[in-house]
XYZ file of C-alpha atoms in Angstrom:
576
model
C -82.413 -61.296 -71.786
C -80.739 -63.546 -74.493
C -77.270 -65.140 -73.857
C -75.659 -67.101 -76.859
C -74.330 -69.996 -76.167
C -71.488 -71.771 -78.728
C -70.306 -75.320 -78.166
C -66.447 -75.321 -77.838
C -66.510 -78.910 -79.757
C -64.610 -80.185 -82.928
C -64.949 -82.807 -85.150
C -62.456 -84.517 -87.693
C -65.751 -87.355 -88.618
C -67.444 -85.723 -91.429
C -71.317 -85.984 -90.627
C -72.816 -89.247 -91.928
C -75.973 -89.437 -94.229
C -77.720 -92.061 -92.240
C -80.712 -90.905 -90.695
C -81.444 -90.701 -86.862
C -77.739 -90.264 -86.631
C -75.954 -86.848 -84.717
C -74.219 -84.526 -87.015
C -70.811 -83.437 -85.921
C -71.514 -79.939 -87.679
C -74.129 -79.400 -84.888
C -71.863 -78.781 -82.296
C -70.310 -76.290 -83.664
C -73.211 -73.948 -84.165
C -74.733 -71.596 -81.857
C -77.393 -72.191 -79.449
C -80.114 -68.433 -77.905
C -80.478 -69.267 -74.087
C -83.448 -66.856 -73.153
C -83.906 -65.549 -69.536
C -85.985 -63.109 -68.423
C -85.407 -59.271 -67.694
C -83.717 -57.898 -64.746
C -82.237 -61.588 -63.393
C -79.039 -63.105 -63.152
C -77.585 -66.763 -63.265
C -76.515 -68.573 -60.212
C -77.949 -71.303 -57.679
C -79.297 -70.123 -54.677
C -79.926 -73.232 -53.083
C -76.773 -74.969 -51.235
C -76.645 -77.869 -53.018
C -75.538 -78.578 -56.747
C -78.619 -78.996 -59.427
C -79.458 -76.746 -62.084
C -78.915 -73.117 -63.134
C -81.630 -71.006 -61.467
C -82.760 -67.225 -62.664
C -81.975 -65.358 -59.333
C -83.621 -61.833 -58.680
C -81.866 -58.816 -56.635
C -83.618 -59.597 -53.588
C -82.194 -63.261 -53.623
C -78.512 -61.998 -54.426
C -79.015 -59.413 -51.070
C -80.222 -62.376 -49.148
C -77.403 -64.332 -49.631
C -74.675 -61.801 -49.228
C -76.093 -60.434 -46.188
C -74.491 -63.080 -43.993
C -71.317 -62.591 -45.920
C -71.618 -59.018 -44.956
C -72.583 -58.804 -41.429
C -69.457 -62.042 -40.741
C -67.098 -59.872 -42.194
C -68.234 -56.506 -39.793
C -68.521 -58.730 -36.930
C -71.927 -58.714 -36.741
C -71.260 -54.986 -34.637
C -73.836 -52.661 -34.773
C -73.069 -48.993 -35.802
C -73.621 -46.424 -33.401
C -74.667 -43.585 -36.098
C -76.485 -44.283 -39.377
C -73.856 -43.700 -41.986
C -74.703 -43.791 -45.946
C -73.398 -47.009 -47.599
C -71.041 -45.873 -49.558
C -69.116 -43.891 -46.677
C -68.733 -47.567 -45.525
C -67.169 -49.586 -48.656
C -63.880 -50.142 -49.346
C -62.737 -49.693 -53.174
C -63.343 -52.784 -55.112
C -66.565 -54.097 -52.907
C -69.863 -54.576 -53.640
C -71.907 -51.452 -52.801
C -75.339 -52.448 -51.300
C -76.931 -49.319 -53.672
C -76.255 -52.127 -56.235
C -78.414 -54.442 -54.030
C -82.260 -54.914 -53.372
C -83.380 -51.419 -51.283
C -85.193 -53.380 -48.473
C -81.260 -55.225 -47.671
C -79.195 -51.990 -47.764
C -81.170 -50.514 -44.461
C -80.037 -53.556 -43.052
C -76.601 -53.589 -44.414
C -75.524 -50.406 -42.941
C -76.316 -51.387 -39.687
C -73.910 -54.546 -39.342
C -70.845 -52.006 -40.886
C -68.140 -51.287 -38.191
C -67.720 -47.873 -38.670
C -64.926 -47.032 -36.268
C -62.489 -49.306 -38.819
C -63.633 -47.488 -41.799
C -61.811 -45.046 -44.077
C -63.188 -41.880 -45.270
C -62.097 -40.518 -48.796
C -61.735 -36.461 -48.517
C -62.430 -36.180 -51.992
C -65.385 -38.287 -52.412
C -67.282 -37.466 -49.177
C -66.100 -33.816 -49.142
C -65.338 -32.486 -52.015
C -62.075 -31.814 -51.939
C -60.541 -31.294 -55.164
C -56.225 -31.599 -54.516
C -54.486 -29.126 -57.027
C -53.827 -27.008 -54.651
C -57.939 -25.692 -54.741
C -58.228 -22.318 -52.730
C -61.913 -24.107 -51.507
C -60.210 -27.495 -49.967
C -58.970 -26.068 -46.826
C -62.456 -25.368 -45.489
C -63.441 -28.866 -46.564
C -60.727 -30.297 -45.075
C -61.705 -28.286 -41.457
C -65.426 -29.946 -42.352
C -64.078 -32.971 -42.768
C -62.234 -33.415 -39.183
C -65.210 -32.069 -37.325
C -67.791 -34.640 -38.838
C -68.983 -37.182 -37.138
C -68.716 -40.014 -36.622
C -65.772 -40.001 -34.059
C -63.355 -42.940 -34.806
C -63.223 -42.534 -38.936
C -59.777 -42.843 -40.606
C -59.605 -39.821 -43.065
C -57.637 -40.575 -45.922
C -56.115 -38.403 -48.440
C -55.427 -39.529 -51.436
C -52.089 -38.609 -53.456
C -52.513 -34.887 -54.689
C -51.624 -31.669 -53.064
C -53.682 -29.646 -50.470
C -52.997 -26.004 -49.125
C -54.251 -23.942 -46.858
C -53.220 -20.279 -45.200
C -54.664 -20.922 -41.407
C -54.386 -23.964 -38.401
C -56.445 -27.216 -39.137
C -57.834 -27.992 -35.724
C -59.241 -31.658 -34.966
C -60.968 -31.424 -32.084
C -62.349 -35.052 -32.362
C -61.526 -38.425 -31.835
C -59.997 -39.109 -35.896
C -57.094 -40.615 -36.962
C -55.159 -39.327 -40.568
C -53.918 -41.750 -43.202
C -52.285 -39.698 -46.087
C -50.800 -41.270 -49.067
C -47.251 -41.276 -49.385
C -47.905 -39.006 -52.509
C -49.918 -36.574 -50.218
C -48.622 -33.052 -49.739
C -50.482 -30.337 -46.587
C -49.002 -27.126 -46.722
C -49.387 -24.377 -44.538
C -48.818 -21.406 -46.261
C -48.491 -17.430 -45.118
C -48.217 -18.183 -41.502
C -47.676 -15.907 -38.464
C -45.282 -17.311 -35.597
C -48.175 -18.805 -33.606
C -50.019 -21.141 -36.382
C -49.615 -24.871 -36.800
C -50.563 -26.783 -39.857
C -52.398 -29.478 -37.610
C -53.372 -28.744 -33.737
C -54.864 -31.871 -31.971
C -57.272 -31.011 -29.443
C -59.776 -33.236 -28.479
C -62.248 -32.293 -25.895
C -64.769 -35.204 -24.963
C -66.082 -34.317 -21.716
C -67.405 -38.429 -21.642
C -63.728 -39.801 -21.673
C -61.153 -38.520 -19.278
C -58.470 -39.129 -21.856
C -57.846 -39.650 -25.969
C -56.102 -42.966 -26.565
C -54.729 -44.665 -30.361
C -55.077 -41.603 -32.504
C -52.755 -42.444 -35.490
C -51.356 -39.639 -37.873
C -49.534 -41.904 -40.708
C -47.720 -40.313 -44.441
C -47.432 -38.346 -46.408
C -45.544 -34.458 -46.508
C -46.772 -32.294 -44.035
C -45.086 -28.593 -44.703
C -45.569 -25.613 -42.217
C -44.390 -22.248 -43.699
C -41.230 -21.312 -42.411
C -42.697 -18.331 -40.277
C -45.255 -21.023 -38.571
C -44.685 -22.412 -35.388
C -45.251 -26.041 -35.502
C -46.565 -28.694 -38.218
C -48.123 -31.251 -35.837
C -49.340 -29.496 -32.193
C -50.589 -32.050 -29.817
C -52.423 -30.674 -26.665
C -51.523 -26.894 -28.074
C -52.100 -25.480 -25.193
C -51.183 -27.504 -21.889
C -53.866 -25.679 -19.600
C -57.242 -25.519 -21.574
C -59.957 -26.598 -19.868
C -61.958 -29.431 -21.059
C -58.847 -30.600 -22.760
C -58.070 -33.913 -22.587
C -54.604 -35.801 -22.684
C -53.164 -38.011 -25.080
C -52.655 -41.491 -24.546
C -50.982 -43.864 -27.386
C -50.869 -40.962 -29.940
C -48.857 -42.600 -32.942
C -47.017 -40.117 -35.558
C -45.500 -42.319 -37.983
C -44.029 -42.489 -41.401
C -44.279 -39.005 -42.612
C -42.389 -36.283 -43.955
C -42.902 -33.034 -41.703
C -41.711 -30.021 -41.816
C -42.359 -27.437 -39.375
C -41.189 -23.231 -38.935
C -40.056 -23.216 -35.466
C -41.133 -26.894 -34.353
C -41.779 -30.014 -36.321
C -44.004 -31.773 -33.467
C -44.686 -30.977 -31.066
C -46.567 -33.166 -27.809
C -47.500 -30.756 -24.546
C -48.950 -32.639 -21.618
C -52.808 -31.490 -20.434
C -54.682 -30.577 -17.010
C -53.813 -31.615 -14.795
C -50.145 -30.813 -15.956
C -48.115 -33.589 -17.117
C -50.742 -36.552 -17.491
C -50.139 -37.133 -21.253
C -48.144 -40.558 -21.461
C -46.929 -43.376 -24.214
C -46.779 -41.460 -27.339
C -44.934 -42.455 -30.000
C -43.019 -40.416 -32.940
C -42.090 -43.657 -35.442
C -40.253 -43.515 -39.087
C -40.882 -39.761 -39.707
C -38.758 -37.302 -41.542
C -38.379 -34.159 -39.245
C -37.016 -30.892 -40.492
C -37.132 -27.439 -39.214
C -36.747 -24.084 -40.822
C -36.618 -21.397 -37.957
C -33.349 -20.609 -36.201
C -33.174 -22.284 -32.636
C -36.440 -24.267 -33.026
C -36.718 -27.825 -32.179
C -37.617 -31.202 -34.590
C -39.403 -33.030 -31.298
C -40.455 -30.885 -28.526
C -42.270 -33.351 -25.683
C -43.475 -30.062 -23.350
C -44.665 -30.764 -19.840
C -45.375 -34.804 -21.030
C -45.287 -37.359 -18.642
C -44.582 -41.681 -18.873
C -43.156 -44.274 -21.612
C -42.716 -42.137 -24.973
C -40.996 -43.248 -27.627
C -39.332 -41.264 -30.189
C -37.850 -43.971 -32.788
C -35.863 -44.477 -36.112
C -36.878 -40.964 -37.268
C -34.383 -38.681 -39.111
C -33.936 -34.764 -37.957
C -32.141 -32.001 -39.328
C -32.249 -28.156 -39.230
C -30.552 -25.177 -37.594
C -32.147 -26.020 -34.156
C -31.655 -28.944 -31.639
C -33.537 -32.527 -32.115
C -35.720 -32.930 -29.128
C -36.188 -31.369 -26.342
C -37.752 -32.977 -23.126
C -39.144 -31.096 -20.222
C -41.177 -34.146 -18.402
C -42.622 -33.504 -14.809
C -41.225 -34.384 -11.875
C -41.379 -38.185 -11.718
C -41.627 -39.066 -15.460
C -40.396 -42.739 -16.752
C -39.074 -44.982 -19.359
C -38.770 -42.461 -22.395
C -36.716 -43.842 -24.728
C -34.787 -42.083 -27.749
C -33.683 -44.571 -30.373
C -32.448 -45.393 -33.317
C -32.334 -41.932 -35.218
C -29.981 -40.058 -36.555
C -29.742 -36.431 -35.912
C -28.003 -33.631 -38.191
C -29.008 -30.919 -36.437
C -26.654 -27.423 -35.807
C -27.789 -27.293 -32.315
C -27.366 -30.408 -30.572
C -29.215 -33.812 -30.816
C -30.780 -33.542 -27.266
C -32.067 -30.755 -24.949
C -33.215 -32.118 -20.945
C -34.513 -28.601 -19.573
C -36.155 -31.532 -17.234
C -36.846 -34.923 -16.626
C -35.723 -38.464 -14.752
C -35.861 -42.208 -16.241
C -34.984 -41.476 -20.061
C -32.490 -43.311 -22.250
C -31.020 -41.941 -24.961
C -29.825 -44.943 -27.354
C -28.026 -45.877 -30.524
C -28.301 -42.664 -31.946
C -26.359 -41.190 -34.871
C -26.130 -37.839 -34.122
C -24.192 -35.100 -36.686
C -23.868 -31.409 -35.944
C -24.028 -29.593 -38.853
C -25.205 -26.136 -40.538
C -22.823 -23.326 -38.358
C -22.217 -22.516 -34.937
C -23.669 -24.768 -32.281
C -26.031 -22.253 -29.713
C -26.084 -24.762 -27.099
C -22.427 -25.660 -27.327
C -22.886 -29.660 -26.906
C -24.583 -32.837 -28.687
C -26.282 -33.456 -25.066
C -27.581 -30.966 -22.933
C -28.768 -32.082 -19.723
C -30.084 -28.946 -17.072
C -32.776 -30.519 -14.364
C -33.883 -26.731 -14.007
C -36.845 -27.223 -11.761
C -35.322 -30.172 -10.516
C -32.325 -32.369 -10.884
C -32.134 -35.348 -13.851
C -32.090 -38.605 -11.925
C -31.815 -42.208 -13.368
C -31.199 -41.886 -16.881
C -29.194 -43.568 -19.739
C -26.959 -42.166 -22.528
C -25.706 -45.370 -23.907
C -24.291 -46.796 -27.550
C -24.092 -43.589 -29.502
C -21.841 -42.242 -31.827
C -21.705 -38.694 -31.901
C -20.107 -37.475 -34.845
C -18.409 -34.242 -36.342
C -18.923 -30.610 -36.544
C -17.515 -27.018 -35.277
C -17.782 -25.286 -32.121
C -18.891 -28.185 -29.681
C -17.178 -27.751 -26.618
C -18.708 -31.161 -25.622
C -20.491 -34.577 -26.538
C -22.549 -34.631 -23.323
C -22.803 -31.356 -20.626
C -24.554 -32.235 -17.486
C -25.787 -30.220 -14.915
C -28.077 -30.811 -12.044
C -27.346 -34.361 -12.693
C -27.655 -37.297 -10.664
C -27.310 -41.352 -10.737
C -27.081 -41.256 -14.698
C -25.299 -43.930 -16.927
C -22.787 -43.144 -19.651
C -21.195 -45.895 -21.309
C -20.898 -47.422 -25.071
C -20.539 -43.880 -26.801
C -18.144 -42.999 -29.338
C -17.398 -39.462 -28.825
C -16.278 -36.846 -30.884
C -12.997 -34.568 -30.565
C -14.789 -31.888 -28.657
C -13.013 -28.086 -27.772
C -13.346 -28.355 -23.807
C -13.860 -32.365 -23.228
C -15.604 -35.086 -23.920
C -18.120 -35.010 -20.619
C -18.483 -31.751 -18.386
C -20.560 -31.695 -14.958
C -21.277 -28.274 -14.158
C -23.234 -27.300 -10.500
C -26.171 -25.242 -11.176
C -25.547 -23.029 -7.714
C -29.252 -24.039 -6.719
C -27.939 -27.186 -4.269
C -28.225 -30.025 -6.839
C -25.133 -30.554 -7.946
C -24.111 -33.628 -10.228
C -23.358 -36.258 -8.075
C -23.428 -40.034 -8.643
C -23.443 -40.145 -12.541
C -21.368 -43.477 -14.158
C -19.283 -42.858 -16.825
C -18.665 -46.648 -18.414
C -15.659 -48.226 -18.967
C -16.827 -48.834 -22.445
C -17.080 -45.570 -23.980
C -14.323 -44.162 -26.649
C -13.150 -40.610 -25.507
C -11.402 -38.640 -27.730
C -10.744 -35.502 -26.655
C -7.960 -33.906 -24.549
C -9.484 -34.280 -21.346
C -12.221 -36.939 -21.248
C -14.024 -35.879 -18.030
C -13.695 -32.340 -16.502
C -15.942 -31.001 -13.713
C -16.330 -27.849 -11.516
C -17.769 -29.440 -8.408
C -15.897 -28.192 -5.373
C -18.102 -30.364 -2.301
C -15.851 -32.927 -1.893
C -18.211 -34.571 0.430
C -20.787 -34.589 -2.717
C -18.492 -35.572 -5.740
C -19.327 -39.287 -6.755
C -18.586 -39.232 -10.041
C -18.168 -42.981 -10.959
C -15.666 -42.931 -13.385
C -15.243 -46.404 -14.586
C -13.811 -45.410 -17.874
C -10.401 -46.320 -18.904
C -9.596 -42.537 -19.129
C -6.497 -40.992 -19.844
C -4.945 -41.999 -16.088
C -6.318 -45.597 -16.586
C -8.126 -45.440 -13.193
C -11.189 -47.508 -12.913
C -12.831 -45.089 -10.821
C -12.134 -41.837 -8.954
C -10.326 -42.480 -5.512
C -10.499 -40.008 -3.120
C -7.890 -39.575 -0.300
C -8.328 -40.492 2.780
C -6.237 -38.022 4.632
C -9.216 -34.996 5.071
C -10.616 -37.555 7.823
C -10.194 -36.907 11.424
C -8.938 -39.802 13.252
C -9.169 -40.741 16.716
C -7.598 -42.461 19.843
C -3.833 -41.969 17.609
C -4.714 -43.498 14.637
C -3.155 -42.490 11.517
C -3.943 -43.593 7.507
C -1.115 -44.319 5.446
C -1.949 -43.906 1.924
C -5.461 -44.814 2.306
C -8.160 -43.742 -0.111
C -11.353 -44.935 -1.460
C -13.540 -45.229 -4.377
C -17.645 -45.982 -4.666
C -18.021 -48.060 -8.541
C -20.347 -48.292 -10.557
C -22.679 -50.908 -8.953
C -22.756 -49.370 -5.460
C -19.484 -50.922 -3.726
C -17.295 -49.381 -1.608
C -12.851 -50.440 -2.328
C -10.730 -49.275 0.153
C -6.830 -49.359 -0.780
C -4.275 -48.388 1.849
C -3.281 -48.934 5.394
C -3.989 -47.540 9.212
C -1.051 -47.194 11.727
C 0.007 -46.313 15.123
C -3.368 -46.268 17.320
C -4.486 -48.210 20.120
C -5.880 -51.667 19.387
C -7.960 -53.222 22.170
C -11.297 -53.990 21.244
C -14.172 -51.035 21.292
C -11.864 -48.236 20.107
C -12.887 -45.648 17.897
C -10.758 -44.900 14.866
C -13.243 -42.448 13.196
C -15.881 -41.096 14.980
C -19.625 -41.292 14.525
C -20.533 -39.506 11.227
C -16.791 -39.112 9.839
C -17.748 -41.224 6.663
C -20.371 -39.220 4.914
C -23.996 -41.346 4.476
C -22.988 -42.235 0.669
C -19.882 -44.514 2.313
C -21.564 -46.290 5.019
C -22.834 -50.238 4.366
C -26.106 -50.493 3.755
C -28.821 -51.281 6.946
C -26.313 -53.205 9.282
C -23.031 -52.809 10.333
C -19.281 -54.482 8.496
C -17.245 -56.429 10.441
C -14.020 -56.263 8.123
C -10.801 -58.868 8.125
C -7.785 -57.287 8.081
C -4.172 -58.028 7.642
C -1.420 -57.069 9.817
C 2.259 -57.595 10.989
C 1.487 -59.732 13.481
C -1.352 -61.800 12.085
C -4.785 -61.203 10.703
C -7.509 -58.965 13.118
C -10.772 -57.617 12.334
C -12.407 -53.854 12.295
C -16.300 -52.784 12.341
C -18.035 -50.001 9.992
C -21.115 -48.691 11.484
C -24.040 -47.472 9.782
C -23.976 -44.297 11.575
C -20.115 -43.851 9.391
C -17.703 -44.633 12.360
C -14.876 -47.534 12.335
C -14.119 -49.331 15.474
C -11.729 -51.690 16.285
C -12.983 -55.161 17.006
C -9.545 -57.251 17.400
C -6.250 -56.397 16.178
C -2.772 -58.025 16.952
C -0.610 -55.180 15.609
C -1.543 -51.419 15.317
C -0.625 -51.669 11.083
C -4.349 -53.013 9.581
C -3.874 -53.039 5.698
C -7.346 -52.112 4.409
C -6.658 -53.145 0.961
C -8.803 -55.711 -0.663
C -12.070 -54.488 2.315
C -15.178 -53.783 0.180
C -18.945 -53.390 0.779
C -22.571 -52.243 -0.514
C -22.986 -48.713 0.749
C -26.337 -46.228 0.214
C -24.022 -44.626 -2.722
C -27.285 -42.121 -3.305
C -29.156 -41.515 -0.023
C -28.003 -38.245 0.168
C -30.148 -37.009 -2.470
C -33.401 -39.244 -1.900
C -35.088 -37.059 0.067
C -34.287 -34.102 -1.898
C -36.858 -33.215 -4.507
């Protein structure tokens, strides 16, 4: 090897005649540094001295630390080629001495690496009839734990991918998977992992790109297809995030595994979400469990938004921060306990509304307990009869919304006629009703309807009293305008008076059991002041929902201003 060498040097001193003396002119001319074949020019050695010729192996031996910090000194647990293990723009250890790149693949951590389709599979993009097979090849490779990536270009394919290993997807924005001349029960993607070692699948990431399922498909993303194959495990952590998806009769869709429901803290981030079928759903979480989160994701389509049907128990799924432009509602609750639904924009659009209402809440198998519709703003559209429709609801929270002007009314509680009838639900003093009647309800079991109306309303009430007069009263005792009203945090108001009875001490106004167990104080018994005409006196409520006088002056107590803590939901706890 000869390298050239020219002295960046000028001189304005012409050169001098006198001998011995350096020429100026020299400087400037070119100078052959010779090497020998096959070497380049470095220092090995740490410290500074001269230019050393350094072979292959020396460049290997000194980059193999660099290497093996930078993997973490982890060993893989499959031998992998090099180049399935190099990120663009880094050295490739083919380049390097042949007795170092053995040694190099083994300190590469291989469950952090991507995996090009193209270059390790041969797929092509163009739309290539051939790249839907190598696609299929390349999800059932091993190693489990490789990030496939797909590089900007389009892909199509006319049956289901299925990844039945541990993988996650990265597809460039530019990316496009189409699922093309479907039948009703295909999906562009079904995830189902088996792994008979593991007892579930955790942090499986799906991220970009367009994901398009042909209009007669059912879903583009199918998590845990089916919720009762053996073998199949459930999804923990399962992150679908940034991508455009488009699915027939379901965009994704999440089912829960075997044993039924133990599928928990998915998340649905950033995506895009459109359907194409009639009725079908953006989000369908199907027999899921604990803690998902479906967030900042836009819907639309002639369906409804999501659906959840969570078993009996499920928590903490929160709903957040989309907006919704859907024709058939935003939300669907066929069943499930301890969601919120949050600061959501939600639009009907695209015809008549099938389910009637933004919010459809049913608790078919059993009743909705404990959950949160707060800080929405439900917007227009034509025939919605109402923003939220509850039935089979109990102990929920509505407060914050902005409603929209709605046919029937802005809130409707409907008993399903199976013995769970809504009971307990708040409806915030907060919230913005707009339509004729802001609240209207069919519940006729007086003894059962708690609904907590804290809203300013069109009566202004801050609450729902309830009359006092259906009690029976003992020993002469009479009410005089008395009612009372449970709010929102559990307390009791009374507002009225008592006349006419006998008032030593010990005597029984109500009997045992005339207060149903939703209006008796919590664990001990009340001992109440009272006013009346002839000073101030006191009267007891007992657990077991009797009031007894304890000492009263005058037979006129004025119950006004008596509150307390009472078990406002024990009649449903042991109900399932």
């Amino acid at each position: 090897m000869v390298i050239s060498l020219k002295h960046k040097f000028e001189s304005t001193v012409p050169d001098q005649p006198k001998p011995g003396l350096v020429r100026p002119s020299n400087w400037n001319d070119e100078h052959d540094l010779k090497m020998s074949g096959s070497r380049i020019l470095g220092r090995k050695d740490g410290d500074v001295g001269t230019a050393q010729e350094l072979t292959g192996a020396d460049v290997a031996e000194m980059l193999d630390g660099q290497f093996a910090t930078t993997a973490q000194g982890e060993k893989a647990d499959t031998a992998v080629q090099p180049e399935d293990t190099i990120a663009p723009g880094k050295v490739s250890p083919s380049s390097l001495d042949s007795s170092k790149a053995a040694e190099f693949r083994s300190v590469i951590k291989v469950s952090d690496t991507y995996v090009n389709v193209k270059d390790h599979f041969g797929v092509k993009g163009g739309n290539d009839a051939g790249d839907w097979a190598k696609i299929q090849a390349a999800l059932d490779a091993e190693p489990k734990g490789d990030i496939l990536y797909f590089p900007a270009d389009s892909y199509v394919g006319t049956v289901p991918l299925v990844m039945s290993k541990h993988k996650s997807l990265k597809l460039d924005p530019n990316a496009v998977l189409t699922l093309s001349s479907a039948v009703s029960s295909d999906d562009l993607l079904r995830i189902a992992v088996t792994n008979p070692a593991s007892s579930d699948v955790r942090n499986m990431i799906i991220e970009g790109g367009t994901w398009i399922a042909d209009a007669r498909a059912n879903c583009a993303i199918n998590v845990n297809p089916a919720n009762s194959t053996p073998g199949q495990n459930p999804h923990f952590e399962t992150h679908i995030r940034n991508g455009m998806i488009t699915g027939g009769l379901c965009g994704i869709r999440i089912g829960g595994a075997t044993p039924a429901g133990d599928t928990n803290f998915n998340t649905i981030e950033g995506c895009n979400i459109s359907i194409q079928s009639s009725g079908g759903l953006a989000i369908n979480l199907d027999g899921c469990a604990d803690g998902h989160r479906i967030l900042n994701n836009l819907m639309f389509g002639p369906g409804t938004g999501v659906r959840l049907n969570l078993v009996l128990g499920a928590y903490k799924t929160l709903i957040s921060g989309n907006c919704i432009v859907t024709r058939d509602g935003a939300l669907l609750v066929t069943n499930g306990s301890n969601w919120s639904f949050e600061s959501n924009q939600v639009e009907q659009h695209g015809g008549t509304n099938l389910l009637g209402q933004h919010i459809q809440v049913q608790g078919l198998a059993y009743p909705a307990k404990h959950w949160r519709i707060v800080a929405n703003n439900f917007g227009g559209g034509s025939d919605v009869n109402y923003s939220i429709w509850l039935m089979n609801s109990i102990a929920g929270l509505i407060d914050e919304n902005q409603m929209q002007l709605c046919a029937i009314a802005d809130v409707g509680l409907v008993d399903g006629g199976d013995g769970y009838a809504p009971r307990y639900n708040t409806i915030g003093a907060r919230n913005t009703f707009r339509g004729a009647r802001s609240i209207r309800s069919d519940q006729t079991d007086a003894s059962r309807r708690m609904i907590l109306d804290v809203s300013p309303g069109i009566n202004k009430d801050k609450g729902i009293w309830r009359s006092a007069s259906g009690l029976t009263y003992s020993n002469s005792w009479a009410q005089s305008n008395l009612r009372r009203m449970v709010d929102e945090h559990g307390i009791l108001h009374w507002e009225g008076a008592l006349s006419g009875g006998t008032t030593s001490a010990d005597t029984v106004i109500l009997a045992a059991g005339q207060l149903p167990a939703c209006e008796r104080p919590i664990d001990t018994t009340v001992r109440a002041p009272v006013g009346t005409a002839s000073g101030v006196g006191q009267i007891e409520f007992g657990t077991d929902g009797g009031l007894i006088v304890r000492s009263l002056p005058a037979a006129s107590p004025v119950l006004s201003g008596v509150s307390y803590p009472v078990k406002w939901w024990d009649t449903y706890e042991a109900t399932p």
